[in-house]
Amino acid sequence: MWVGMKNQPHQGPTSSGVFERLGDLKKNDEIIVERGDGTKFTYLVQEKEIVSLEDLNKGGMNRMTKSASSTAEGLNIISCTGNWIPAKNTYDQRVTIRAVAKE
């Protein structure tokens, strides 16, 4: 599982981060991960869900620790989305992506 930022480490909604467009993904979109040695791995999005931070903290994380498939390697990603809450220095929602290795 990867957890990352929509923007640069909690500077608010003005700086782009690696997962800024994570919420644009849809079923069967490809995610390509490249290691430092140049090896690439391709995953296909199976599920995308927008959940409140509260719901994720109440039990939604359990689902994110498992692959979307019982027979394929998985890649799960969580990032911030929704409205910026300055008093809490975070966003009020999370986008969760579950993907499986492309065969």
C-alpha positions as CSV (number, residue, x, y, z in Angstrom):
1,M,0.0,0.0,0.0
2,W,1.2,3.5,-0.8
3,V,0.1,6.6,1.1
4,G,0.9,9.9,-0.5
5,M,0.0,13.5,-0.8
6,K,-2.3,15.3,-3.2
7,N,-0.2,18.4,-2.6
8,Q,3.2,19.0,-1.1
9,P,3.3,17.9,2.5
10,H,0.3,19.7,3.9
11,Q,0.9,23.1,2.5
12,G,-2.7,23.4,1.6
13,P,-4.3,23.3,-1.8
14,T,-1.8,25.4,-3.7
15,S,1.1,23.0,-4.4
16,S,0.8,19.9,-6.6
17,G,2.0,16.5,-5.3
18,V,2.5,13.1,-6.9
19,F,-1.1,12.0,-6.3
20,E,-2.8,15.2,-7.3
21,R,-4.8,13.5,-10.1
22,L,-5.3,10.2,-8.4
23,G,-9.1,10.9,-8.2
24,D,-9.2,11.0,-12.0
25,L,-8.5,7.3,-12.3
26,K,-11.2,4.9,-13.3
27,K,-11.7,1.2,-13.6
28,N,-9.1,-0.5,-15.9
29,D,-6.8,2.6,-16.1
30,E,-3.2,1.6,-16.0
31,I,-0.8,2.6,-13.2
32,I,2.9,2.1,-14.1
33,V,5.4,1.9,-11.3
34,E,9.1,2.1,-12.2
35,R,11.8,1.0,-9.8
36,G,15.1,2.7,-9.6
37,D,16.7,-0.1,-11.7
38,G,14.3,0.7,-14.6
39,T,12.0,-2.3,-14.0
40,K,8.4,-1.4,-14.7
41,F,5.3,-2.9,-13.2
42,T,1.8,-2.3,-14.6
43,Y,-1.4,-2.4,-12.6
44,L,-5.0,-2.1,-13.6
45,V,-7.4,-0.1,-11.4
46,Q,-10.2,-2.2,-10.0
47,E,-11.8,0.1,-7.5
48,K,-11.8,3.8,-6.7
49,E,-13.6,5.2,-3.7
50,I,-13.9,8.6,-2.1
51,V,-14.4,8.2,1.7
52,S,-14.5,10.6,4.6
53,L,-11.4,10.6,6.8
54,E,-13.7,9.6,9.7
55,D,-15.0,6.6,7.8
56,L,-11.5,5.5,6.8
57,N,-10.3,5.8,10.3
58,K,-13.3,3.8,11.6
59,G,-12.5,0.7,9.6
60,G,-12.0,1.5,6.0
61,M,-8.3,0.9,6.3
62,N,-8.8,-2.8,6.8
63,R,-10.0,-3.2,3.2
64,M,-7.0,-1.3,2.0
65,T,-4.6,-3.8,3.5
66,K,-5.8,-6.5,1.1
67,S,-5.4,-7.0,-2.7
68,A,-8.5,-6.4,-4.8
69,S,-7.9,-9.9,-6.1
70,S,-7.2,-13.1,-4.3
71,T,-5.1,-14.4,-7.2
72,A,-3.2,-11.3,-8.3
73,E,-0.6,-9.0,-6.8
74,G,-2.2,-5.8,-5.7
75,L,-1.3,-2.2,-5.4
76,N,-3.4,0.0,-3.0
77,I,-3.0,3.8,-2.8
78,I,-4.5,6.3,-0.4
79,S,-4.3,10.1,-0.8
80,C,-6.0,13.2,0.4
81,T,-8.9,14.8,-1.4
82,G,-12.0,16.9,-0.7
83,N,-12.0,20.2,1.2
84,W,-8.9,21.6,3.0
85,I,-9.6,22.0,6.7
86,P,-7.0,24.6,7.9
87,A,-7.7,24.0,11.6
88,K,-6.9,20.3,11.2
89,N,-4.1,20.9,8.6
90,T,-5.6,18.1,6.4
91,Y,-8.3,17.3,3.9
92,D,-11.7,15.9,4.9
93,Q,-11.8,13.0,2.5
94,R,-9.5,10.3,1.1
95,V,-9.4,8.8,-2.3
96,T,-8.6,5.0,-2.2
97,I,-7.4,3.1,-5.2
98,R,-7.1,-0.7,-5.4
99,A,-5.4,-2.1,-8.5
100,V,-4.1,-5.5,-9.6
101,A,-1.0,-6.6,-11.6
102,K,-1.7,-6.6,-15.3
103,E,-1.1,-10.1,-16.8
